[in-house]
Amino acid sequence: MKQIRSAPQSSVWSKAEARWWAERTPDPLLGLRVYTSRLLGADPSLVLHGGGNTSVKSAARDVLGEEVEVVWVKASGWDLATIEAQGFAPLELGRARRLLDAPALSDLEMMRELRRCRLDPQAPDPSVEALLHAFLPHRFVDHTHADAVLALIQTPDGARRARDLFGGEFLIVPYVKPGFDLAVECGRRWLAAEREGREPRGMILLNHGVFTFDDDPRASYERMLAAVAAAAAELPRPERRAAAPRGRRAAAADSAWTPAAIAGLRAELSRLAGQPMILTLDAGEDARRFADRPDLDAVAGRGTLTPDHVLRTKRVPAVVRDPERAARDLDRYAAAYRRYFARHVNGRPLAMLDPAPRIVLAPGLGFFAAGRTARDADIAADVYRHTIGAIEAAERLGGFRPLPARHLFEVEYWDLEQAKLRRGGAPPPLAGRVALVTGAASGIGAASVAALKERGAAVVGLDLQPAPDGRADLHLVADAADAAAVRAAVARAVERFGGIDAVVSCVGVFAAGPTVEELDDSAWTRVMDLNARSHLTLLRETIPLLRRAAAGGSVVLIGSRNVAAPGPGAAAYSASKAALTQLGRVAALELAEHGIRVNVLHPDAVFDTNLWSPALIAARAEKYGITPEEYRRRNLLGVEVRAADVGALAAALCTDLFSRTTGAQIPVDGGNPRVV
């Protein structure tokens, strides 16, 4: 048996950082626990998106001043990469350990008892593996789902490989569903090892992951890295080719997967899910290589890398080789999922989850990942990228052999997950929908981005200027008047989110000063080009996608009060906004049969945009003999109209609240006597 040694070269332990975390936390041991948890969480080959868990045993004083032994366990829902002290649930250690003497505990009973163990009733729920953390006698306990370990042990002779590599110091535990039963089984094997005179330094949970522990946080952390490095050294090295940039046309320029085809796939997947879904594409080298395997259906159809991944990717992916047959292939997948549910439900009162896949493999292109939000889709994509690497490594060792379907079903339909579904509230009104906003870097466009995101949409911003980070989910710098640039931006939006459900077209320029007599052709053409023709270009590129919108498409055009009440010196601007309004009216007539709504907003005097400066407002106010504050509220309601007011209404028009409204022209001006 090979000896696993600590302190691998990949350790990034820092004495200074460890001291900083210990000093900034009321309990220094908890501070060190946060630090090493973050070290583990920073490596996606160890844990992904909330996976893995850690703990530390310490002591605290209760309100009576009596010392109580505590185990701080990572709380459910927290991510190790970003965890803070409040991400650990404090449990009374003695009571938690006594729970292991119970003859049996269901998952719901166990979580109820663990909540009773909390020293702080407001603390979050602990990990489902809290009892195992409590049982283990060492102060620091680390648990990961390391790719290399999982690839090694999920092979036809994975248990033997684990014993040969780790058996000297590690317990090798057959798969048991996490929770009470796993803690009891590990405890039984631990006591048996002690009777044999062995002191385990870690555990390999077959088809699950790896545990390390020590009274010293650095020793436990580095033992984890050493175990993973030892497993990685046993994996045959793959033949590596230079990786192509991730993107939908990296090697498939003649692919049938056009933006409209991708949007069609998303529409069919959303139909099966019963709600709009986000669909993101990975067409990188690794994804394409895997999707092009001749044995793809057999290899990809075996199961997930870890049991909890079934919650992110479902048990198996769908395979769609021809976008024109996507509906047929997805319906077959859904039928197979229903059979899977019927085969394993065993008469229990379980609510079947939607039968839509979360991963769709597309030979010749790569794979798509789906989710109810952009974040969910991104997590599914990350999980599957790691799954691909582990599957390929396991295949080189004799074949990928994950858990049988019945075990994955028990995790997918875990009582705890079903309880979450029952507690879940209504999603935001635009959850799962994708909105494209032009003129998104400032003013009404930026306000529309914020309002759409607030309502749950994934938002793509388009502007000549960059936008602050975090404003749109995807911000693209492009000229809205350049048809080729718009076409490329729309394609990028579709590869990122799967389609477009709503368009808020805000781009425009205000040009005032010359009278009709003085207005030259170049000024007229420039304003008409941006304020009218660019919107036509955008509609032409997005209508094929809006026709495939998951819940009906919506277009909002930003017009102007000048359409109904033009002013002198603004002929080009007024005429261009009138042309845009007429374009919207005709589009509403033409697109209604496809379920696409087209509405126009007419704002006026929106002073918190780049068009207005304090000096200009003061000058205009002086002209009317009023104060700047009075000038801002110069409308029937006596209110100031802000960009956020226009953006909020634009976003609302994209929700189902206005599902029966099209062809409308709505003023956002506080009431203008010239219009009313």
mmCIF file of N, CA and C in Angstrom, residues 334-404:
data_model
loop_
_atom_site.group_PDB
_atom_site.id
_atom_site.type_symbol
_atom_site.label_atom_id
_atom_site.label_comp_id
_atom_site.label_asym_id
_atom_site.label_seq_id
_atom_site.Cartn_x
_atom_site.Cartn_y
_atom_site.Cartn_z
ATOM 1 N N ALA A 334 -37.699 13.265 -22.453
ATOM 2 C CA ALA A 334 -38.723 13.467 -21.434
ATOM 3 C C ALA A 334 -39.478 12.168 -21.155
ATOM 4 N N ALA A 335 -39.763 11.403 -22.203
ATOM 5 C CA ALA A 335 -40.463 10.130 -22.010
ATOM 6 C C ALA A 335 -39.599 9.165 -21.192
ATOM 7 N N ALA A 336 -38.303 9.151 -21.484
ATOM 8 C CA ALA A 336 -37.395 8.289 -20.725
ATOM 9 C C ALA A 336 -37.308 8.744 -19.275
ATOM 10 N N TYR A 337 -37.340 10.052 -19.037
ATOM 11 C CA TYR A 337 -37.297 10.554 -17.658
ATOM 12 C C TYR A 337 -38.551 10.134 -16.900
ATOM 13 N N ARG A 338 -39.692 10.197 -17.557
ATOM 14 C CA ARG A 338 -40.933 9.781 -16.891
ATOM 15 C C ARG A 338 -40.880 8.294 -16.534
ATOM 16 N N ARG A 339 -40.296 7.494 -17.409
ATOM 17 C CA ARG A 339 -40.153 6.059 -17.104
ATOM 18 C C ARG A 339 -39.206 5.858 -15.920
ATOM 19 N N TYR A 340 -38.133 6.615 -15.885
ATOM 20 C CA TYR A 340 -37.165 6.567 -14.778
ATOM 21 C C TYR A 340 -37.868 6.901 -13.457
ATOM 22 N N PHE A 341 -38.702 7.927 -13.483
ATOM 23 C CA PHE A 341 -39.435 8.301 -12.273
ATOM 24 C C PHE A 341 -40.392 7.184 -11.864
ATOM 25 N N ALA A 342 -41.156 6.669 -12.811
ATOM 26 C CA ALA A 342 -42.132 5.625 -12.494
ATOM 27 C C ALA A 342 -41.446 4.365 -11.958
ATOM 28 N N ARG A 343 -40.257 4.082 -12.457
ATOM 29 C CA ARG A 343 -39.542 2.862 -12.057
ATOM 30 C C ARG A 343 -39.041 2.943 -10.608
ATOM 31 N N HIS A 344 -38.733 4.144 -10.133
ATOM 32 C CA HIS A 344 -38.079 4.265 -8.831
ATOM 33 C C HIS A 344 -38.940 4.919 -7.757
ATOM 34 N N VAL A 345 -40.111 5.441 -8.103
ATOM 35 C CA VAL A 345 -40.906 6.149 -7.100
ATOM 36 C C VAL A 345 -41.472 5.208 -6.052
ATOM 37 N N ASN A 346 -41.766 3.962 -6.431
ATOM 38 C CA ASN A 346 -42.216 2.926 -5.486
ATOM 39 C C ASN A 346 -43.428 3.350 -4.659
ATOM 40 N N GLY A 347 -44.374 4.000 -5.312
ATOM 41 C CA GLY A 347 -45.619 4.347 -4.644
ATOM 42 C C GLY A 347 -45.541 5.487 -3.660
ATOM 43 N N ARG A 348 -44.378 6.119 -3.518
ATOM 44 C CA ARG A 348 -44.255 7.234 -2.567
ATOM 45 C C ARG A 348 -44.930 8.486 -3.124
ATOM 46 N N PRO A 349 -45.419 9.367 -2.269
ATOM 47 C CA PRO A 349 -46.108 10.585 -2.731
ATOM 48 C C PRO A 349 -45.107 11.679 -3.134
ATOM 49 N N LEU A 350 -44.329 11.411 -4.161
ATOM 50 C CA LEU A 350 -43.324 12.367 -4.616
ATOM 51 C C LEU A 350 -43.865 13.161 -5.802
ATOM 52 N N ALA A 351 -43.548 14.434 -5.841
ATOM 53 C CA ALA A 351 -43.908 15.268 -6.986
ATOM 54 C C ALA A 351 -42.808 15.166 -8.029
ATOM 55 N N MET A 352 -43.162 14.673 -9.223
ATOM 56 C CA MET A 352 -42.150 14.527 -10.260
ATOM 57 C C MET A 352 -41.611 15.891 -10.675
ATOM 58 N N LEU A 353 -40.299 15.996 -10.762
ATOM 59 C CA LEU A 353 -39.675 17.214 -11.259
ATOM 60 C C LEU A 353 -39.918 17.323 -12.757
ATOM 61 N N ASP A 354 -39.667 18.485 -13.319
ATOM 62 C CA ASP A 354 -39.882 18.619 -14.759
ATOM 63 C C ASP A 354 -38.938 17.689 -15.511
ATOM 64 N N PRO A 355 -39.370 17.170 -16.669
ATOM 65 C CA PRO A 355 -38.572 16.182 -17.398
ATOM 66 C C PRO A 355 -37.602 16.782 -18.411
ATOM 67 N N ALA A 356 -37.346 18.069 -18.343
ATOM 68 C CA ALA A 356 -36.435 18.704 -19.297
ATOM 69 C C ALA A 356 -34.993 18.439 -18.904
ATOM 70 N N PRO A 357 -34.112 18.169 -19.857
ATOM 71 C CA PRO A 357 -32.697 17.954 -19.527
ATOM 72 C C PRO A 357 -32.048 19.248 -19.064
ATOM 73 N N ARG A 358 -30.952 19.107 -18.346
ATOM 74 C CA ARG A 358 -30.160 20.276 -17.970
ATOM 75 C C ARG A 358 -28.864 20.349 -18.768
ATOM 76 N N ILE A 359 -28.503 19.251 -19.424
ATOM 77 C CA ILE A 359 -27.359 19.229 -20.333
ATOM 78 C C ILE A 359 -27.825 18.636 -21.654
ATOM 79 N N VAL A 360 -27.506 19.335 -22.744
ATOM 80 C CA VAL A 360 -27.824 18.841 -24.089
ATOM 81 C C VAL A 360 -26.521 18.767 -24.871
ATOM 82 N N LEU A 361 -26.120 17.562 -25.227
ATOM 83 C CA LEU A 361 -24.908 17.356 -26.019
ATOM 84 C C LEU A 361 -25.246 17.512 -27.498
ATOM 85 N N ALA A 362 -24.426 18.299 -28.201
ATOM 86 C CA ALA A 362 -24.658 18.576 -29.620
ATOM 87 C C ALA A 362 -23.404 18.196 -30.402
ATOM 88 N N PRO A 363 -23.319 16.961 -30.899
ATOM 89 C CA PRO A 363 -22.138 16.557 -31.665
ATOM 90 C C PRO A 363 -21.835 17.544 -32.788
ATOM 91 N N GLY A 364 -20.553 17.829 -32.955
ATOM 92 C CA GLY A 364 -20.121 18.810 -33.936
ATOM 93 C C GLY A 364 -20.048 20.213 -33.387
ATOM 94 N N LEU A 365 -20.598 20.436 -32.199
ATOM 95 C CA LEU A 365 -20.626 21.781 -31.625
ATOM 96 C C LEU A 365 -20.106 21.817 -30.201
ATOM 97 N N GLY A 366 -20.623 20.985 -29.295
ATOM 98 C CA GLY A 366 -20.260 21.022 -27.884
ATOM 99 C C GLY A 366 -21.428 20.622 -27.034
ATOM 100 N N PHE A 367 -21.713 21.388 -26.004
ATOM 101 C CA PHE A 367 -22.895 21.094 -25.195
ATOM 102 C C PHE A 367 -23.542 22.384 -24.717
ATOM 103 N N PHE A 368 -24.847 22.280 -24.449
ATOM 104 C CA PHE A 368 -25.628 23.352 -23.853
ATOM 105 C C PHE A 368 -25.948 22.968 -22.409
ATOM 106 N N ALA A 369 -25.950 23.966 -21.539
ATOM 107 C CA ALA A 369 -26.366 23.762 -20.155
ATOM 108 C C ALA A 369 -27.576 24.645 -19.885
ATOM 109 N N ALA A 370 -28.558 24.101 -19.194
ATOM 110 C CA ALA A 370 -29.809 24.815 -18.955
ATOM 111 C C ALA A 370 -30.020 25.040 -17.469
ATOM 112 N N GLY A 371 -30.740 26.116 -17.159
ATOM 113 C CA GLY A 371 -31.084 26.410 -15.772
ATOM 114 C C GLY A 371 -32.225 27.399 -15.707
ATOM 115 N N ARG A 372 -32.866 27.475 -14.560
ATOM 116 C CA ARG A 372 -33.976 28.420 -14.395
ATOM 117 C C ARG A 372 -33.484 29.854 -14.323
ATOM 118 N N THR A 373 -32.201 30.025 -14.025
ATOM 119 C CA THR A 373 -31.562 31.335 -14.059
ATOM 120 C C THR A 373 -30.234 31.192 -14.772
ATOM 121 N N ALA A 374 -29.627 32.342 -15.110
ATOM 122 C CA ALA A 374 -28.316 32.293 -15.745
ATOM 123 C C ALA A 374 -27.296 31.634 -14.821
ATOM 124 N N ARG A 375 -27.405 31.920 -13.533
ATOM 125 C CA ARG A 375 -26.472 31.312 -12.580
ATOM 126 C C ARG A 375 -26.641 29.795 -12.552
ATOM 127 N N ASP A 376 -27.880 29.315 -12.533
ATOM 128 C CA ASP A 376 -28.118 27.874 -12.538
ATOM 129 C C ASP A 376 -27.522 27.227 -13.789
ATOM 130 N N ALA A 377 -27.692 27.877 -14.943
ATOM 131 C CA ALA A 377 -27.147 27.331 -16.184
ATOM 132 C C ALA A 377 -25.627 27.318 -16.143
ATOM 133 N N ASP A 378 -25.020 28.373 -15.607
ATOM 134 C CA ASP A 378 -23.565 28.423 -15.515
ATOM 135 C C ASP A 378 -23.030 27.349 -14.580
ATOM 136 N N ILE A 379 -23.730 27.122 -13.464
ATOM 137 C CA ILE A 379 -23.303 26.074 -12.535
ATOM 138 C C ILE A 379 -23.387 24.707 -13.207
ATOM 139 N N ALA A 380 -24.487 24.449 -13.911
ATOM 140 C CA ALA A 380 -24.622 23.168 -14.617
ATOM 141 C C ALA A 380 -23.497 22.995 -15.629
ATOM 142 N N ALA A 381 -23.137 24.077 -16.326
ATOM 143 C CA ALA A 381 -22.052 23.998 -17.302
ATOM 144 C C ALA A 381 -20.727 23.696 -16.621
ATOM 145 N N ASP A 382 -20.434 24.369 -15.512
ATOM 146 C CA ASP A 382 -19.196 24.109 -14.776
ATOM 147 C C ASP A 382 -19.136 22.665 -14.300
ATOM 148 N N VAL A 383 -20.235 22.196 -13.726
ATOM 149 C CA VAL A 383 -20.280 20.818 -13.237
ATOM 150 C C VAL A 383 -20.028 19.845 -14.373
ATOM 151 N N TYR A 384 -20.639 20.097 -15.529
ATOM 152 C CA TYR A 384 -20.482 19.127 -16.608
ATOM 153 C C TYR A 384 -19.086 19.184 -17.233
ATOM 154 N N ARG A 385 -18.471 20.365 -17.238
ATOM 155 C CA ARG A 385 -17.090 20.428 -17.728
ATOM 156 C C ARG A 385 -16.190 19.536 -16.873
ATOM 157 N N HIS A 386 -16.367 19.583 -15.556
ATOM 158 C CA HIS A 386 -15.565 18.719 -14.684
ATOM 159 C C HIS A 386 -15.965 17.256 -14.853
ATOM 160 N N THR A 387 -17.237 17.011 -15.092
ATOM 161 C CA THR A 387 -17.695 15.641 -15.333
ATOM 162 C C THR A 387 -17.027 15.063 -16.569
ATOM 163 N N ILE A 388 -16.931 15.857 -17.630
ATOM 164 C CA ILE A 388 -16.286 15.394 -18.860
ATOM 165 C C ILE A 388 -14.863 14.942 -18.589
ATOM 166 N N GLY A 389 -14.097 15.776 -17.867
ATOM 167 C CA GLY A 389 -12.709 15.415 -17.592
ATOM 168 C C GLY A 389 -12.594 14.130 -16.800
ATOM 169 N N ALA A 390 -13.450 13.965 -15.778
ATOM 170 C CA ALA A 390 -13.391 12.763 -14.958
ATOM 171 C C ALA A 390 -13.853 11.528 -15.736
ATOM 172 N N ILE A 391 -14.894 11.684 -16.558
ATOM 173 C CA ILE A 391 -15.360 10.555 -17.369
ATOM 174 C C ILE A 391 -14.247 10.085 -18.301
ATOM 175 N N GLU A 392 -13.595 11.022 -18.969
ATOM 176 C CA GLU A 392 -12.540 10.645 -19.912
ATOM 177 C C GLU A 392 -11.381 9.955 -19.191
ATOM 178 N N ALA A 393 -11.040 10.444 -17.984
ATOM 179 C CA ALA A 393 -9.963 9.800 -17.227
ATOM 180 C C ALA A 393 -10.370 8.389 -16.810
ATOM 181 N N ALA A 394 -11.611 8.243 -16.330
ATOM 182 C CA ALA A 394 -12.085 6.918 -15.926
ATOM 183 C C ALA A 394 -12.155 5.966 -17.111
ATOM 184 N N GLU A 395 -12.544 6.471 -18.272
ATOM 185 C CA GLU A 395 -12.602 5.624 -19.464
ATOM 186 C C GLU A 395 -11.221 5.088 -19.835
ATOM 187 N N ARG A 396 -10.188 5.891 -19.614
ATOM 188 C CA ARG A 396 -8.828 5.423 -19.913
ATOM 189 C C ARG A 396 -8.363 4.373 -18.914
ATOM 190 N N LEU A 397 -9.065 4.267 -17.775
ATOM 191 C CA LEU A 397 -8.725 3.255 -16.767
ATOM 192 C C LEU A 397 -9.635 2.032 -16.839
ATOM 193 N N GLY A 398 -10.446 1.935 -17.865
ATOM 194 C CA GLY A 398 -11.283 0.754 -18.017
ATOM 195 C C GLY A 398 -12.764 1.029 -18.099
ATOM 196 N N GLY A 399 -13.174 2.284 -17.865
ATOM 197 C CA GLY A 399 -14.583 2.615 -18.017
ATOM 198 C C GLY A 399 -15.129 3.400 -16.837
ATOM 199 N N PHE A 400 -15.995 4.352 -17.144
ATOM 200 C CA PHE A 400 -16.643 5.173 -16.121
ATOM 201 C C PHE A 400 -17.813 4.392 -15.544
ATOM 202 N N ARG A 401 -17.806 4.182 -14.227
ATOM 203 C CA ARG A 401 -18.852 3.395 -13.568
ATOM 204 C C ARG A 401 -19.417 4.179 -12.387
ATOM 205 N N PRO A 402 -20.374 5.048 -12.632
ATOM 206 C CA PRO A 402 -20.978 5.816 -11.540
ATOM 207 C C PRO A 402 -22.003 4.979 -10.795
ATOM 208 N N LEU A 403 -22.675 5.617 -9.850
ATOM 209 C CA LEU A 403 -23.717 4.936 -9.088
ATOM 210 C C LEU A 403 -24.865 4.504 -9.994
ATOM 211 N N PRO A 404 -25.533 3.411 -9.660
ATOM 212 C CA PRO A 404 -26.736 3.009 -10.417
ATOM 213 C C PRO A 404 -27.835 4.054 -10.287
#
